Short mmCIF file of C-alpha atoms and ligand atoms in Angstrom, two decimals:
data_model
loop_
_atom_site.label_atom_id
_atom_site.label_comp_id
_atom_site.label_asym_id
_atom_site.label_seq_id
_atom_site.Cartn_x
_atom_site.Cartn_y
_atom_site.Cartn_z
CA MET A 27 62.93 101.67 100.81
CA SER A 28 62.26 99.50 103.80
CA GLU A 29 62.74 95.83 103.70
CA ALA A 30 60.80 92.87 105.15
CA PRO A 31 62.52 91.76 108.14
CA LEU A 32 64.76 88.35 107.29
CA SER A 33 62.85 86.53 109.86
CA GLU A 34 59.47 86.99 107.92
CA ILE A 35 61.42 86.23 104.95
CA PHE A 36 62.85 82.93 106.53
CA LYS A 37 59.54 82.22 107.56
CA ARG A 38 57.55 82.46 104.24
CA LEU A 39 60.56 80.49 102.76
CA ILE A 40 60.13 77.66 105.18
CA ALA A 41 56.23 77.54 104.99
CA THR A 42 56.73 76.77 101.31
CA THR A 43 59.54 74.89 100.75
CA GLY A 44 60.29 73.16 104.44
CA PRO A 45 63.29 73.62 106.33
CA ILE A 46 66.42 75.31 105.35
CA SER A 47 70.01 74.40 106.02
CA LEU A 48 71.97 76.23 108.77
CA MET A 49 74.44 77.22 106.40
CA HIS A 50 71.95 78.92 104.07
CA PHE A 51 70.39 80.52 107.40
CA MET A 52 73.80 81.95 108.46
CA GLY A 53 74.74 83.24 105.02
CA GLU A 54 71.69 85.37 104.65
CA SER A 55 71.47 86.64 107.97
CA ASN A 56 75.20 87.56 107.66
CA ALA A 57 74.67 89.37 104.26
CA ARG A 58 71.95 91.52 105.66
CA TYR A 59 73.66 92.14 109.13
CA TYR A 60 76.91 93.70 107.51
CA SER A 61 74.81 95.42 104.85
CA HIS A 62 72.63 97.14 107.15
CA ARG A 63 73.72 97.61 110.84
CA ASP A 64 76.80 99.67 112.16
CA ALA A 65 78.36 96.33 113.69
CA LEU A 66 81.73 97.34 114.77
CA GLY A 67 83.29 99.21 117.46
CA ALA A 68 82.20 100.27 120.95
CA GLU A 69 79.01 101.80 119.85
CA GLY A 70 78.04 98.43 117.65
CA ASP A 71 77.98 95.00 118.28
CA PHE A 72 81.35 93.72 118.61
CA ILE A 73 84.71 95.31 118.85
CA THR A 74 87.91 93.86 116.41
CA ALA A 75 91.30 93.90 117.68
CA PRO A 76 92.20 96.94 114.88
CA GLU A 77 89.27 98.77 116.46
CA ILE A 78 91.03 98.31 119.59
CA SER A 79 94.02 100.03 119.04
CA GLN A 80 96.11 101.27 116.12
CA MET A 81 98.80 98.90 117.29
CA PHE A 82 97.31 96.03 116.03
CA GLY A 83 97.36 97.38 112.25
CA GLU A 84 100.66 98.62 112.71
CA LEU A 85 102.30 95.55 113.62
CA VAL A 86 100.53 93.79 110.51
CA GLY A 87 101.95 96.51 108.32
CA LEU A 88 105.36 96.28 109.78
CA TRP A 89 105.29 92.32 109.42
CA LEU A 90 104.63 92.84 105.68
CA ALA A 91 107.02 95.40 105.33
CA ASP A 92 109.85 93.20 106.85
CA LEU A 93 108.78 90.20 104.69
CA TRP A 94 108.95 92.48 101.55
CA ILE A 95 112.28 93.82 102.33
CA ARG A 96 113.69 90.57 102.91
CA ALA A 97 112.27 89.09 99.71
CA ASP A 98 114.46 91.99 98.01
CA ARG A 99 111.61 94.72 97.49
CA PRO A 100 109.57 93.34 94.39
CA ASP A 101 107.85 95.94 92.55
CA GLN A 102 104.28 95.81 91.83
CA VAL A 103 102.83 94.44 94.80
CA HIS A 104 99.28 94.24 95.83
CA TYR A 105 97.79 94.36 99.33
CA VAL A 106 94.73 92.64 99.69
CA GLU A 107 92.59 92.63 102.52
CA LEU A 108 89.45 90.19 103.04
CA GLY A 109 86.58 91.62 104.91
CA PRO A 110 88.02 95.05 106.14
CA GLY A 111 85.22 96.25 108.31
CA ARG A 112 85.60 100.01 109.13
CA GLY A 113 89.27 99.96 107.18
CA TYR A 114 91.19 100.82 110.35
CA LEU A 115 93.62 97.71 109.61
CA ALA A 116 94.42 98.81 106.23
CA ARG A 117 94.78 102.44 107.15
CA ASP A 118 97.06 101.62 109.96
CA ALA A 119 99.10 99.02 107.90
CA GLN A 120 99.59 101.20 105.07
CA ARG A 121 101.07 104.13 107.05
CA VAL A 122 103.47 101.76 108.36
CA MET A 123 104.43 99.96 105.25
CA LYS A 124 104.86 103.26 103.59
CA LEU A 125 107.54 104.38 106.48
CA HIS A 126 109.51 101.44 105.12
CA GLY A 127 109.28 101.97 101.48
CA LEU A 128 106.52 99.79 100.81
CA GLU A 129 103.65 101.27 98.77
CA PRO A 130 101.38 98.56 97.54
CA ARG A 131 98.28 99.07 95.51
CA MET A 132 95.49 98.69 98.09
CA HIS A 133 92.61 96.24 97.17
CA LEU A 134 90.01 95.56 99.49
CA VAL A 135 87.58 92.62 99.21
CA GLU A 136 84.08 93.66 100.69
CA GLY A 137 80.64 92.69 99.90
CA SER A 138 78.91 95.76 102.02
CA THR A 139 78.38 98.90 100.13
CA ARG A 140 78.11 100.67 103.44
CA LEU A 141 81.28 98.98 105.10
CA ARG A 142 82.69 99.91 101.61
CA ASP A 143 81.93 103.56 101.84
CA MET A 144 83.69 103.64 105.48
CA GLN A 145 86.77 101.62 104.07
CA LEU A 146 87.26 104.38 101.48
CA ALA A 147 87.30 107.01 103.97
CA GLN A 148 90.52 105.36 105.67
CA VAL A 149 91.98 104.27 102.56
CA PRO A 150 91.45 106.54 100.01
CA GLY A 151 92.53 105.39 96.30
CA ALA A 152 91.75 101.79 97.39
CA THR A 153 90.06 99.49 94.70
CA PHE A 154 87.03 97.45 95.81
CA HIS A 155 86.18 93.52 94.99
CA HIS A 156 83.53 91.53 95.49
CA ASP A 157 86.00 88.50 95.55
CA LEU A 158 89.70 87.26 94.71
CA SER A 159 88.77 86.63 90.82
CA SER A 160 89.25 90.20 89.97
CA ILE A 161 92.62 90.81 92.20
CA PRO A 162 95.57 91.30 89.42
CA THR A 163 97.91 88.43 88.95
CA ASP A 164 100.76 90.77 87.71
CA GLY A 165 102.63 90.83 91.09
CA PRO A 166 102.85 88.95 94.48
CA LEU A 167 100.16 89.58 97.04
CA LEU A 168 100.30 90.67 100.36
CA VAL A 169 97.08 89.48 102.06
CA ALA A 170 95.52 90.25 105.29
CA ALA A 171 92.21 88.93 106.68
CA ASN A 172 91.13 89.73 110.38
CA GLU A 173 88.01 88.11 111.78
CA PHE A 174 86.74 87.36 108.25
CA LEU A 175 86.86 83.75 107.90
CA ASP A 176 84.43 83.30 111.29
CA ALA A 177 81.74 85.29 109.52
CA LEU A 178 81.39 82.69 106.49
CA PRO A 179 78.51 80.50 106.85
CA VAL A 180 79.00 76.63 108.42
CA ARG A 181 77.28 73.68 107.69
CA GLN A 182 76.67 71.21 110.75
CA LEU A 183 75.83 67.80 110.39
CA VAL A 184 74.45 65.87 113.47
CA LYS A 185 74.42 62.24 114.22
CA THR A 186 71.16 60.76 114.98
CA ASP A 187 69.75 57.31 115.68
CA GLU A 188 68.96 56.82 111.87
CA GLY A 189 72.57 58.22 110.81
CA TRP A 190 73.89 61.39 109.74
CA ARG A 191 71.90 64.02 109.20
CA GLU A 192 72.06 67.96 108.06
CA ILE A 193 71.10 70.67 110.88
CA MET A 194 68.18 72.74 109.48
CA VAL A 195 66.24 75.45 110.80
CA ASP A 196 62.62 75.01 110.94
CA VAL A 197 59.73 77.55 112.40
CA ALA A 198 58.51 77.00 116.03
CA ASP A 199 55.93 78.72 117.83
CA ASP A 200 57.07 82.30 117.16
CA GLY A 201 60.38 81.60 116.15
CA PHE A 202 62.84 79.31 114.83
CA ALA A 203 64.28 75.82 115.75
CA PHE A 204 67.01 73.44 114.81
CA VAL A 205 65.96 70.12 113.47
CA ALA A 206 67.95 67.20 111.74
CA GLY A 207 67.25 67.07 107.86
CA ARG A 208 65.61 64.16 106.41
CA GLN A 209 68.07 63.12 103.87
CA PRO A 210 71.00 60.57 104.78
CA MET A 211 74.31 62.72 104.82
CA ASP A 212 76.41 59.61 106.24
CA SER A 213 78.71 59.61 102.81
CA ALA A 214 79.55 63.58 103.42
CA ILE A 215 81.50 62.22 106.60
CA PRO A 216 85.17 61.00 106.57
CA GLU A 217 85.02 57.42 107.25
CA ALA A 218 87.44 57.91 110.36
CA ARG A 219 84.77 60.22 111.99
CA ARG A 220 81.53 58.07 111.18
CA GLU A 221 81.29 56.35 114.22
CA ALA A 222 79.85 58.30 117.17
CA GLU A 223 77.56 59.07 119.98
CA PRO A 224 74.34 60.17 118.95
CA GLY A 225 74.13 63.96 119.21
CA THR A 226 77.60 64.48 117.85
CA VAL A 227 78.15 67.69 115.56
CA ILE A 228 80.64 67.89 113.00
CA GLU A 229 80.97 71.55 111.60
CA THR A 230 82.53 72.64 108.50
CA CYS A 231 83.06 75.88 106.44
CA PRO A 232 82.88 75.24 102.79
CA GLY A 233 83.19 78.90 102.15
CA ALA A 234 86.57 79.38 104.35
CA ALA A 235 87.85 76.39 102.51
CA ALA A 236 87.15 77.96 99.40
CA GLN A 237 88.67 81.08 100.40
CA MET A 238 91.57 79.26 101.61
CA PHE A 239 92.12 77.25 98.61
CA GLU A 240 91.93 80.54 96.34
CA VAL A 241 94.34 82.61 98.61
CA ALA A 242 97.16 79.58 98.61
CA GLY A 243 96.72 79.31 94.62
CA ARG A 244 97.40 82.87 94.16
CA LEU A 245 100.16 82.68 96.27
CA ALA A 246 101.66 79.87 94.59
CA ASN A 247 101.27 81.53 91.29
CA GLN A 248 102.52 85.20 91.66
CA GLY A 249 104.36 84.94 95.30
CA GLY A 250 103.90 87.00 98.36
CA ALA A 251 102.64 85.99 101.64
CA ALA A 252 99.30 86.20 103.82
CA LEU A 253 98.42 86.46 107.36
CA PHE A 254 94.83 84.99 108.44
CA ILE A 255 93.94 86.40 112.06
CA ASP A 256 90.99 84.79 113.90
CA TYR A 257 89.57 82.86 116.79
CA GLY A 258 89.64 79.04 116.48
CA HIS A 259 91.32 75.89 117.12
CA VAL A 260 94.46 74.29 115.70
CA GLN A 261 93.35 70.71 116.18
CA PRO A 262 90.18 69.36 114.69
CA ARG A 263 87.38 69.03 116.96
CA PHE A 264 83.52 67.84 117.22
CA GLY A 265 80.76 70.00 118.31
CA SER A 266 79.07 73.34 117.47
CA THR A 267 81.09 76.86 117.95
CA LEU A 268 78.26 78.76 116.48
CA GLN A 269 77.43 81.99 118.11
CA ALA A 270 75.41 85.39 118.07
CA VAL A 271 76.49 88.65 119.37
CA ARG A 272 74.38 92.00 119.26
CA ALA A 273 75.35 94.95 121.58
CA HIS A 274 78.55 93.00 123.37
CA GLN A 275 75.84 90.24 124.43
CA LYS A 276 75.57 86.66 123.43
CA LEU A 277 72.27 85.58 122.41
CA ASP A 278 70.53 82.52 120.65
CA PRO A 279 71.88 82.18 117.02
CA LEU A 280 68.32 81.75 115.74
CA ALA A 281 66.69 84.75 117.59
CA ALA A 282 67.38 87.51 115.37
CA PRO A 283 68.50 86.67 111.65
CA GLY A 284 70.31 89.53 110.11
CA GLU A 285 70.20 91.43 113.34
CA ALA A 286 73.24 89.99 115.20
CA ASP A 287 76.59 88.71 113.93
CA LEU A 288 76.82 85.08 113.63
CA THR A 289 80.28 83.67 113.75
CA ALA A 290 81.84 80.08 114.22
CA HIS A 291 85.52 79.14 115.29
CA VAL A 292 88.04 78.79 112.25
CA ASP A 293 89.30 75.29 111.97
CA PHE A 294 92.88 75.99 111.49
CA HIS A 295 93.86 72.64 111.06
CA GLN A 296 91.81 72.45 107.94
CA MET A 297 93.16 75.78 106.89
CA LYS A 298 96.57 74.74 106.87
CA GLN A 299 95.93 71.28 104.99
CA ILE A 300 94.35 73.21 102.19
CA ALA A 301 97.23 75.81 102.08
CA LEU A 302 99.62 72.94 101.96
CA SER A 303 97.75 71.04 99.26
CA ARG A 304 98.35 74.43 97.17
CA GLY A 305 102.19 74.17 97.51
CA VAL A 306 102.59 77.38 99.89
CA GLU A 307 104.70 77.33 102.86
CA TRP A 308 103.02 77.30 106.34
CA MET A 309 104.71 79.37 108.67
CA GLY A 310 102.91 78.49 111.62
CA THR A 311 99.69 78.85 113.58
CA VAL A 312 100.45 80.93 116.84
CA THR A 313 98.15 82.53 119.30
CA GLN A 314 97.62 86.29 118.95
CA GLY A 315 99.31 87.14 122.17
CA ALA A 316 102.58 85.34 121.33
CA TRP A 317 102.37 86.80 117.79
CA LEU A 318 102.04 90.91 118.65
CA THR A 319 104.55 90.28 121.69
CA ALA A 320 107.34 88.70 119.19
CA LEU A 321 106.20 91.85 116.91
CA GLY A 322 106.98 94.13 119.62
CA ILE A 323 103.83 95.46 120.75
CA ASN A 324 105.18 96.03 124.29
CA GLN A 325 107.92 98.43 122.85
CA ARG A 326 105.29 100.02 120.71
CA ALA A 327 103.16 100.57 123.36
CA GLU A 328 105.87 102.16 125.37
CA ALA A 329 106.84 104.42 122.51
CA LEU A 330 103.06 105.78 122.26
CA VAL A 331 102.77 106.44 126.09
CA LYS A 332 106.24 108.54 125.88
CA SER A 333 104.73 110.75 122.88
CA SER A 334 101.33 110.89 124.96
CA PRO A 335 101.76 110.25 128.63
CA HIS A 336 98.12 111.21 129.48
CA GLN A 337 97.06 108.40 127.25
CA ARG A 338 98.92 105.55 129.55
CA ASP A 339 96.08 103.88 130.86
CA VAL A 340 94.54 103.76 127.22
CA VAL A 341 97.02 102.29 125.45
CA MET A 342 97.81 99.88 128.39
CA SER A 343 94.63 98.44 128.86
CA ALA A 344 94.50 98.08 124.88
CA ARG A 345 97.70 96.20 124.92
CA ASP A 346 96.24 93.94 127.37
CA ARG A 347 93.00 93.21 125.71
CA LEU A 348 94.92 92.07 122.69
CA ILE A 349 97.49 89.75 124.23
CA ALA A 350 96.46 88.81 127.66
CA PRO A 351 95.72 85.06 127.59
CA GLU A 352 92.01 85.50 129.47
CA GLN A 353 91.29 88.00 126.76
CA MET A 354 91.87 87.81 123.10
CA GLY A 355 95.50 86.63 123.64
CA ASN A 356 95.19 82.92 123.49
CA LEU A 357 91.69 82.58 121.73
CA PHE A 358 92.65 84.21 118.70
CA LYS A 359 95.33 82.58 116.45
CA VAL A 360 97.53 84.13 113.78
CA MET A 361 98.36 81.61 110.70
CA GLY A 362 101.08 82.78 108.25
CA LEU A 363 101.62 81.50 104.63
CA ALA A 364 104.29 82.60 101.86
CA ALA A 365 104.83 81.61 98.50
CA GLN A 366 107.66 79.19 97.97
CA GLY A 367 110.88 80.94 98.05
CA TRP A 368 109.96 84.09 100.10
CA PRO A 369 111.24 84.37 103.70
CA MET A 370 109.78 83.18 106.71
CA GLY A 371 107.68 85.96 108.54
CA ALA A 372 108.46 87.34 112.21
CA GLY A 373 107.05 86.01 115.14
CA PHE A 374 106.52 82.48 113.95
CA ALA A 375 109.89 80.93 115.10
CA LEU A 376 109.08 79.89 118.34
CA GLU A 377 105.62 78.05 118.35
CA ASP A 378 104.01 75.74 115.89
N1 SAH B 407 88.34 92.76 109.63
C1 SAH B 407 87.51 93.82 110.24
C2 SAH B 407 86.01 93.41 110.11
C3 SAH B 407 85.68 92.12 110.60
S1 SAH B 407 83.88 91.88 110.33
C4 SAH B 407 87.98 93.87 111.54
O1 SAH B 407 88.68 93.08 111.97
O2 SAH B 407 87.57 94.75 112.22
C5 SAH B 407 83.85 90.86 109.03
C6 SAH B 407 84.10 91.61 107.64
O3 SAH B 407 83.86 90.47 106.77
C7 SAH B 407 82.95 92.65 107.41
O4 SAH B 407 83.75 93.54 106.60
C8 SAH B 407 82.25 91.64 106.11
O5 SAH B 407 81.28 92.68 105.67
C9 SAH B 407 83.11 91.10 105.67
N2 SAH B 407 82.53 89.83 105.03
C10 SAH B 407 81.70 88.92 105.60
N3 SAH B 407 81.34 88.06 104.61
C11 SAH B 407 81.89 88.29 103.58
C12 SAH B 407 81.75 87.49 102.34
N4 SAH B 407 80.93 86.72 102.09
N5 SAH B 407 82.15 88.49 101.38
C13 SAH B 407 82.92 89.45 101.29
N6 SAH B 407 83.46 90.17 102.85
C14 SAH B 407 82.54 89.46 103.78
#
């Protein structure tokens, strides 16, 4: 069965109903994108930390096992991963958790059936979920999410001469263009941010806020901890961070709906505020480079090289890619959360 290109569907929709919100455009584009394309890996459009090296998932597994041991090894724990991609993080984390006596039930929250098949091959016996609502409530959760929040659709508001408006997508020539919506949106902007130069953009991600609200609420009710790893900023800021990537190249976000990965930076400041409002402990938000180094990525790399000396260059360049400040080391952040009464996680003591 062949489906109409998403660009044709959007054009018809806009012709009948007028411009659609950027949030609608991004949400539909990514739903189509993740269910149809081989997005991940060297052959795909972009490469993520668990795809770069097994060390990433192993250190996440080690972090979770360490915390679980210091929490006195509760039974009936559930590993929950949001947006597991091809399943490498879950696979590598599971292997290391098992070495330390931790064998949680594996729950994968994934919207794409195609990716679910790939994840099941890496984590046989995993249970799949469309969202958090069906995750069991009978034990603590160990939650991991890497490059998940950045894929959720953002809403953008722009200051015009007439006041704040939502950024919409309209048809233009052969493609699409951003336009300001007609409806006044001033009341959606917090008063402290309302005064701004024309052209100022504020970006928010209601989907990420909702996910954080839900995860933190679950931790508060049933115990456990969570790690959110993504690219983003720790201070509130103005401006659009929307970007599109296809075949490892950036392109115009409106150029190829459904055929490129659309992402935006995660607002870790807001994520923290939401988590705190639910009564969970915030361990800190640190750079990926600092966190992986504290967890022992250098020692793990040396151990891998020792067992396979011919792989030295591959292992060391993967390590550099994950932690070097000019590569993923600084741009990517790791935020740790824990239920009250749970111990602090490793790697968060030195920064905040
Ligand atoms: N964590 C993986 C993949 C990141 S890509 C890695 O690091 O390699 C983003 C992932 O989030 C994909 O698995 C995608 O299908 C999933 N995803 C995106 N939007 C989603 C949504 N609304 N609900 C559930 N999963 C979603």
